[in-house]
């Protein structure tokens, strides 16, 4: 359970991590000028951030249950603030990359930690609240580049320092997070006659987890692929540079809007149904984007449909694999890897097939997401109720304590 103040602070935290991730790209020209870098060397700043992010997700997961939630989240905020400040003040590029990695460690801990606590702390409202939380990530991703554009890329150290200062007060806003680790459920010893069935279930669980990892890697690859290649594709089919850039901004905006719109849907529809419709919708929109006259509008539709997949899939994962200790960390880390790998992999495919093939290639990847989702619905139908999106394990729901008398009674799983 979260108090209102804790929910607000968490959403602010997600605005900040969204902004941090989005600050590196627009500042690349300034990185090159300040440190005398090639384009590829300057791009290593974001790569270091993502490497740190994956390590932060896995590190938080290792500490989860050993160190208090409040302690680990507070440490993640401090790492992110310290890394951002160090990146701004670093006298040379190698040190700046180390600082970007440290900031990424904090980023990953916050991303995984808050997603995990929201997933288990709101019961039936988990999917809805995760969409609210992740929508604020999108707000930050929009505001970050806008701020760089406002002050000028050459002043990026001031922006990163300001970001670090804004992060620090959030350490003081963790009183709504219960510091004790949630209790772990344990399985009773089984007789040898049951061990064979358990082995079969474990193999099935591994397959389900693999399918979730595939879904997250591919849909984040589509998300990053559209964001990276939409401007080039639109210019190739006849749109001006300004129009192409504006259409790409609309794509990111629609992703944020889509998560807010998914909130009431998540209270009525099951997570598998929402994700299936989302995958189908983004596949259709990507195929329509191959038609030049409707391409900008189709890309906006992709943003709208892809929006709920990441946050809505986490409660579904918790239901489908309630005994998988590291399932959430695995898929969130995989999603980050997917975002990093999307650039070079899609780039090779586009080199072979041409720029005009961008929406068709991404549409094929999206179709695999849809097929994977349909398979997951069938594979998890016995463990996921079609009308219940609450986690099956009640103990983790106590990961956050109620600090407000106004907390709603239906916030409990």
XYZ file of C-alpha atoms in Angstrom:
413
model
C 0.000 0.000 0.000
C 1.104 3.520 -0.745
C 0.141 6.781 0.883
C -0.768 9.586 -1.485
C 2.550 11.284 -0.759
C 4.462 8.091 -1.576
C 2.618 7.682 -4.871
C 3.362 11.293 -5.835
C 7.036 10.911 -4.909
C 7.276 7.701 -6.919
C 5.758 9.385 -9.970
C 8.222 12.273 -9.619
C 11.012 9.705 -9.437
C 9.832 8.201 -12.714
C 9.703 11.644 -14.348
C 13.338 12.066 -13.344
C 14.535 8.685 -14.615
C 12.680 9.293 -17.869
C 14.362 12.674 -18.214
C 17.818 11.281 -17.398
C 17.605 8.606 -20.083
C 16.465 11.185 -22.633
C 19.135 13.801 -21.801
C 22.075 11.981 -23.364
C 20.916 12.000 -26.995
C 20.280 15.739 -27.449
C 23.542 16.533 -25.643
C 25.734 14.418 -27.961
C 26.912 17.414 -30.068
C 28.086 19.120 -26.882
C 29.837 15.936 -25.690
C 31.740 15.848 -28.971
C 32.791 19.488 -28.727
C 33.750 19.341 -25.065
C 35.806 16.155 -25.264
C 36.774 15.955 -28.951
C 34.812 12.769 -29.611
C 33.692 10.884 -32.688
C 29.923 10.249 -33.029
C 30.315 6.620 -31.946
C 32.415 7.562 -28.899
C 29.883 10.206 -27.877
C 27.116 7.614 -28.118
C 28.863 5.530 -25.466
C 27.365 7.813 -22.806
C 23.908 6.317 -23.296
C 25.404 2.831 -23.642
C 27.167 3.200 -20.276
C 23.875 4.379 -18.782
C 22.082 1.258 -20.039
C 24.853 -1.081 -18.870
C 24.540 0.487 -15.435
C 20.761 0.174 -15.664
C 20.892 -3.577 -16.271
C 23.368 -3.984 -13.397
C 21.119 -1.851 -11.182
C 18.071 -4.015 -11.901
C 19.947 -7.220 -11.140
C 21.669 -5.693 -8.115
C 18.403 -4.460 -6.592
C 16.941 -7.903 -7.109
C 19.886 -9.529 -5.326
C 19.449 -7.192 -2.364
C 15.674 -7.571 -2.307
C 14.879 -9.599 0.809
C 18.300 -8.977 2.376
C 18.336 -5.194 2.694
C 15.264 -3.069 3.431
C 13.284 -1.681 0.509
C 13.595 1.883 1.765
C 17.343 1.501 2.139
C 17.874 0.154 -1.383
C 15.596 2.738 -3.013
C 17.313 5.537 -1.095
C 20.691 4.219 -2.187
C 19.482 4.087 -5.794
C 18.400 7.727 -5.689
C 21.788 8.715 -4.255
C 23.654 6.736 -6.906
C 21.628 8.357 -9.680
C 22.107 11.866 -8.278
C 25.815 11.342 -7.646
C 26.379 9.823 -11.071
C 24.542 12.640 -12.842
C 26.513 15.284 -10.933
C 29.776 13.467 -11.609
C 28.923 13.205 -15.311
C 28.352 16.961 -15.455
C 31.638 17.788 -13.720
C 33.904 15.071 -15.168
C 37.104 16.582 -16.607
C 37.547 13.820 -19.199
C 35.396 11.389 -21.153
C 36.500 8.098 -19.523
C 35.549 9.465 -16.101
C 32.282 10.773 -17.537
C 31.470 7.264 -18.775
C 32.112 5.840 -15.309
C 29.753 8.445 -13.859
C 27.103 7.611 -16.482
C 27.370 3.968 -15.468
C 26.937 4.901 -11.787
C 23.899 7.015 -12.639
C 22.573 4.033 -14.586
C 22.979 1.800 -11.537
C 20.666 4.093 -9.605
C 18.320 4.345 -12.588
C 17.997 0.555 -12.785
C 17.384 0.195 -9.062
C 14.610 2.804 -9.122
C 13.052 1.424 -12.299
C 12.897 -2.138 -11.024
C 12.238 -1.296 -7.383
C 9.226 0.964 -7.915
C 7.765 -1.243 -10.648
C 8.054 -4.236 -8.324
C 6.483 -2.475 -5.351
C 3.623 -1.068 -7.428
C 3.016 -4.491 -8.977
C 2.560 -6.185 -5.594
C 1.274 -3.280 -3.526
C -1.991 -2.386 -5.259
C -3.684 -5.728 -5.734
C -6.369 -5.586 -8.413
C -5.326 -2.046 -9.246
C -1.708 -3.094 -9.877
C -1.835 -2.891 -13.677
C -3.640 0.451 -13.568
C -1.181 1.980 -11.125
C 1.794 0.664 -13.093
C 0.439 2.446 -16.166
C 0.177 5.654 -14.137
C 3.741 5.230 -12.876
C 5.237 4.496 -16.293
C 3.285 7.298 -17.943
C 5.319 9.676 -15.796
C 8.473 8.127 -17.258
C 7.162 9.286 -20.635
C 6.571 12.790 -19.285
C 10.213 12.928 -18.229
C 11.361 11.593 -21.601
C 9.514 14.465 -23.281
C 10.682 17.144 -20.839
C 14.372 16.156 -20.865
C 15.114 16.923 -24.534
C 12.882 20.009 -24.369
C 14.995 21.345 -21.505
C 18.238 20.694 -23.400
C 16.759 22.496 -26.387
C 15.716 25.434 -24.205
C 19.063 26.064 -22.511
C 21.283 24.841 -25.348
C 23.239 21.579 -25.609
C 26.469 23.360 -24.653
C 25.015 23.931 -21.182
C 24.360 20.240 -20.555
C 26.450 20.215 -17.310
C 23.983 22.666 -15.750
C 21.055 20.454 -16.760
C 22.647 17.302 -15.321
C 23.532 19.134 -12.101
C 19.989 20.453 -11.799
C 18.720 16.921 -12.322
C 20.940 15.682 -9.476
C 19.658 18.405 -7.136
C 16.025 17.539 -7.927
C 16.672 13.860 -7.197
C 18.031 14.311 -3.665
C 14.747 15.354 -1.934
C 13.156 12.073 -3.045
C 15.392 10.252 -0.563
C 13.410 12.005 2.168
C 10.088 10.889 0.674
C 10.494 7.161 1.290
C 8.672 7.022 4.621
C 5.699 5.401 2.897
C 7.860 2.444 1.901
C 8.109 -0.318 4.440
C 11.763 -0.987 5.164
C 11.337 -4.640 6.070
C 11.677 -7.106 3.244
C 8.430 -8.906 2.340
C 8.073 -12.437 3.565
C 8.871 -15.181 1.123
C 6.509 -18.026 0.624
C 8.043 -21.461 0.895
C 6.998 -24.721 -0.624
C 6.425 -27.699 1.640
C 8.637 -30.742 1.056
C 7.133 -33.080 -1.521
C 7.181 -36.817 -1.680
C 9.295 -38.400 -4.388
C 6.164 -39.330 -6.349
C 5.444 -35.614 -6.764
C 8.971 -34.600 -7.753
C 8.541 -35.725 -11.347
C 5.464 -33.535 -11.748
C 7.385 -30.669 -10.135
C 10.193 -31.105 -12.665
C 7.715 -30.894 -15.528
C 6.196 -27.752 -14.032
C 9.672 -26.239 -13.687
C 10.375 -26.905 -17.351
C 7.058 -25.314 -18.240
C 7.871 -22.328 -16.010
C 11.189 -21.845 -17.797
C 9.368 -21.808 -21.132
C 6.841 -19.258 -19.887
C 9.596 -17.029 -18.520
C 11.435 -17.320 -21.827
C 8.289 -16.206 -23.655
C 7.902 -13.179 -21.373
C 11.553 -12.256 -21.945
C 11.011 -12.544 -25.707
C 7.897 -10.360 -25.518
C 9.714 -7.664 -23.540
C 12.862 -7.687 -25.680
C 10.885 -7.482 -28.927
C 8.304 -4.883 -27.929
C 10.988 -2.590 -26.492
C 12.920 -3.164 -29.717
C 9.862 -1.992 -31.668
C 9.488 0.997 -29.347
C 13.123 2.033 -29.796
C 13.061 1.192 -33.489
C 10.136 3.495 -34.226
C 11.658 6.280 -32.161
C 14.988 5.937 -33.933
C 13.921 5.275 -37.528
C 10.587 7.083 -37.927
C 12.188 10.441 -38.885
C 14.438 8.830 -41.507
C 11.581 6.786 -42.966
C 9.247 9.784 -43.170
C 11.888 11.910 -44.875
C 12.569 9.095 -47.350
C 8.900 8.897 -48.372
C 8.619 12.644 -48.942
C 8.064 14.481 -45.654
C 10.221 17.437 -44.637
C 12.700 17.229 -41.772
C 10.567 19.426 -39.521
C 7.420 17.407 -40.200
C 9.282 14.137 -39.596
C 10.717 15.371 -36.296
C 7.309 16.636 -35.178
C 5.674 13.315 -36.037
C 8.282 11.491 -33.961
C 7.560 13.784 -31.011
C 3.873 12.944 -31.403
C 4.756 9.242 -31.308
C 6.430 9.637 -27.895
C 3.592 11.830 -26.686
C 1.011 9.226 -27.688
C 2.934 6.591 -25.761
C 2.564 8.693 -22.629
C -1.104 9.424 -23.330
C -1.713 5.733 -24.010
C -0.566 4.759 -20.532
C -2.925 7.210 -18.899
C -5.760 5.964 -21.130
C -4.942 2.381 -20.143
C -5.628 3.082 -16.463
C -9.446 2.703 -16.601
C -9.103 -0.189 -19.060
C -6.813 -2.041 -16.644
C -9.516 -1.841 -13.975
C -11.996 -3.621 -16.269
C -9.969 -5.846 -18.567
C -7.440 -8.543 -17.740
C -3.775 -7.902 -18.422
C -3.538 -10.638 -21.113
C -6.484 -9.143 -23.010
C -4.998 -5.630 -22.930
C -1.618 -6.846 -24.154
C -3.153 -8.947 -26.932
C -5.167 -5.980 -28.218
C -2.101 -3.746 -27.901
C 0.112 -6.101 -29.919
C -2.563 -6.509 -32.592
C -3.113 -2.745 -32.780
C 0.555 -1.854 -33.087
C 1.046 -4.533 -35.777
C -1.788 -3.114 -37.876
C -0.528 0.448 -37.396
C 2.999 -0.504 -38.455
C 1.683 -2.121 -41.623
C -0.348 1.025 -42.340
C 2.784 3.112 -41.823
C 4.118 1.602 -45.069
C 1.534 3.796 -46.864
C 3.185 7.252 -47.123
C -0.063 9.257 -46.956
C -1.029 7.869 -43.537
C 2.435 7.058 -42.123
C 2.645 9.877 -39.503
C -0.796 9.022 -38.147
C -0.025 5.299 -38.162
C 3.156 5.855 -36.151
C 1.133 7.845 -33.622
C -1.171 4.834 -33.390
C 1.822 2.599 -32.708
C 2.705 4.801 -29.737
C -0.845 4.575 -28.429
C -1.055 0.776 -28.690
C 2.444 -0.072 -27.478
C 2.074 2.098 -24.367
C 0.368 -0.377 -21.966
C 2.484 -3.442 -22.753
C 5.465 -2.857 -20.453
C 3.567 -1.875 -17.266
C 0.594 -4.192 -17.797
C 2.767 -7.230 -18.404
C 4.398 -7.109 -14.967
C 1.296 -8.102 -12.937
C 0.560 -10.815 -15.508
C 4.093 -12.128 -15.063
C 3.593 -12.149 -11.294
C 0.489 -14.302 -11.685
C 1.918 -16.620 -14.308
C 5.135 -17.267 -12.389
C 4.423 -16.500 -8.713
C 7.243 -18.799 -7.564
C 9.862 -17.404 -9.960
C 12.020 -15.360 -7.606
C 13.759 -13.204 -10.213
C 11.170 -13.079 -12.974
C 10.523 -9.320 -12.756
C 14.223 -8.462 -12.709
C 14.828 -10.764 -15.660
C 12.241 -9.195 -17.959
C 13.060 -5.586 -16.996
C 16.770 -6.197 -17.572
C 15.908 -7.918 -20.853
C 13.844 -4.916 -21.925
C 16.846 -2.639 -21.407
C 19.051 -4.986 -23.420
C 16.402 -4.992 -26.145
C 16.479 -1.222 -26.308
C 20.262 -1.229 -26.712
C 20.316 -4.054 -29.273
C 17.496 -2.608 -31.398
C 19.718 0.009 -33.038
C 22.439 -2.162 -34.574
C 20.177 -5.144 -35.332
C 17.517 -3.067 -37.078
C 20.233 -1.073 -38.788
C 21.606 -4.210 -40.452
C 18.152 -5.326 -41.553
C 17.386 -1.893 -42.978
C 20.740 -1.808 -44.812
C 19.698 -4.987 -46.566
C 16.058 -4.130 -47.293
C 16.118 -0.318 -47.625
C 14.684 2.588 -45.634
C 11.180 2.127 -47.017
C 11.041 -1.292 -45.375
C 11.270 0.165 -41.832
C 7.564 -0.197 -40.948
C 7.356 -3.667 -42.510
C 10.398 -4.941 -40.603
C 9.060 -3.513 -37.358
C 5.610 -4.873 -38.222
C 7.115 -8.354 -38.514
C 8.708 -8.007 -35.084
C 5.393 -6.779 -33.704
C 3.625 -9.791 -35.209
C 6.013 -12.051 -33.282
C 5.002 -10.144 -30.126
C 1.353 -10.901 -30.915
C 2.050 -14.590 -31.516
C 4.046 -14.783 -28.276
C 1.196 -13.116 -26.366
C -1.374 -15.558 -27.745
C 0.870 -18.457 -26.753
C 1.306 -17.029 -23.262
C -2.458 -16.635 -22.837
C -2.934 -20.309 -23.634
C 0.040 -21.434 -21.535
C -0.951 -19.441 -18.445
C -4.714 -19.821 -18.634
C -4.720 -22.225 -15.679
C -2.785 -19.836 -13.435
C -4.290 -16.524 -14.494
C -7.933 -15.816 -13.958
C -9.499 -13.920 -16.885
C -11.093 -11.428 -14.540
C -8.509 -11.113 -11.799
C -5.287 -9.189 -12.303
C -4.085 -9.251 -8.713
C -0.882 -11.020 -7.704
C -1.436 -14.426 -6.196
C 0.938 -14.062 -3.286
C -0.487 -11.873 -0.522
C 2.655 -11.364 1.529
C 4.540 -8.977 -0.804
C 1.571 -6.623 -0.779
C 2.798 -5.513 2.641
C 6.001 -4.196 1.090
C 4.659 -0.670 1.514
C 3.024 0.503 4.673
C 0.006 2.781 4.862
C 0.983 6.196 6.202
C -2.179 8.061 5.348
C -5.630 7.781 6.844
C -6.974 8.429 3.358
C -5.515 5.254 1.865
C -8.314 3.384 0.103
C -9.369 0.015 1.509
C -9.420 -1.490 -1.970
C -5.672 -0.874 -2.273
C -5.055 -4.219 -0.643
C -4.620 -7.288 -2.842
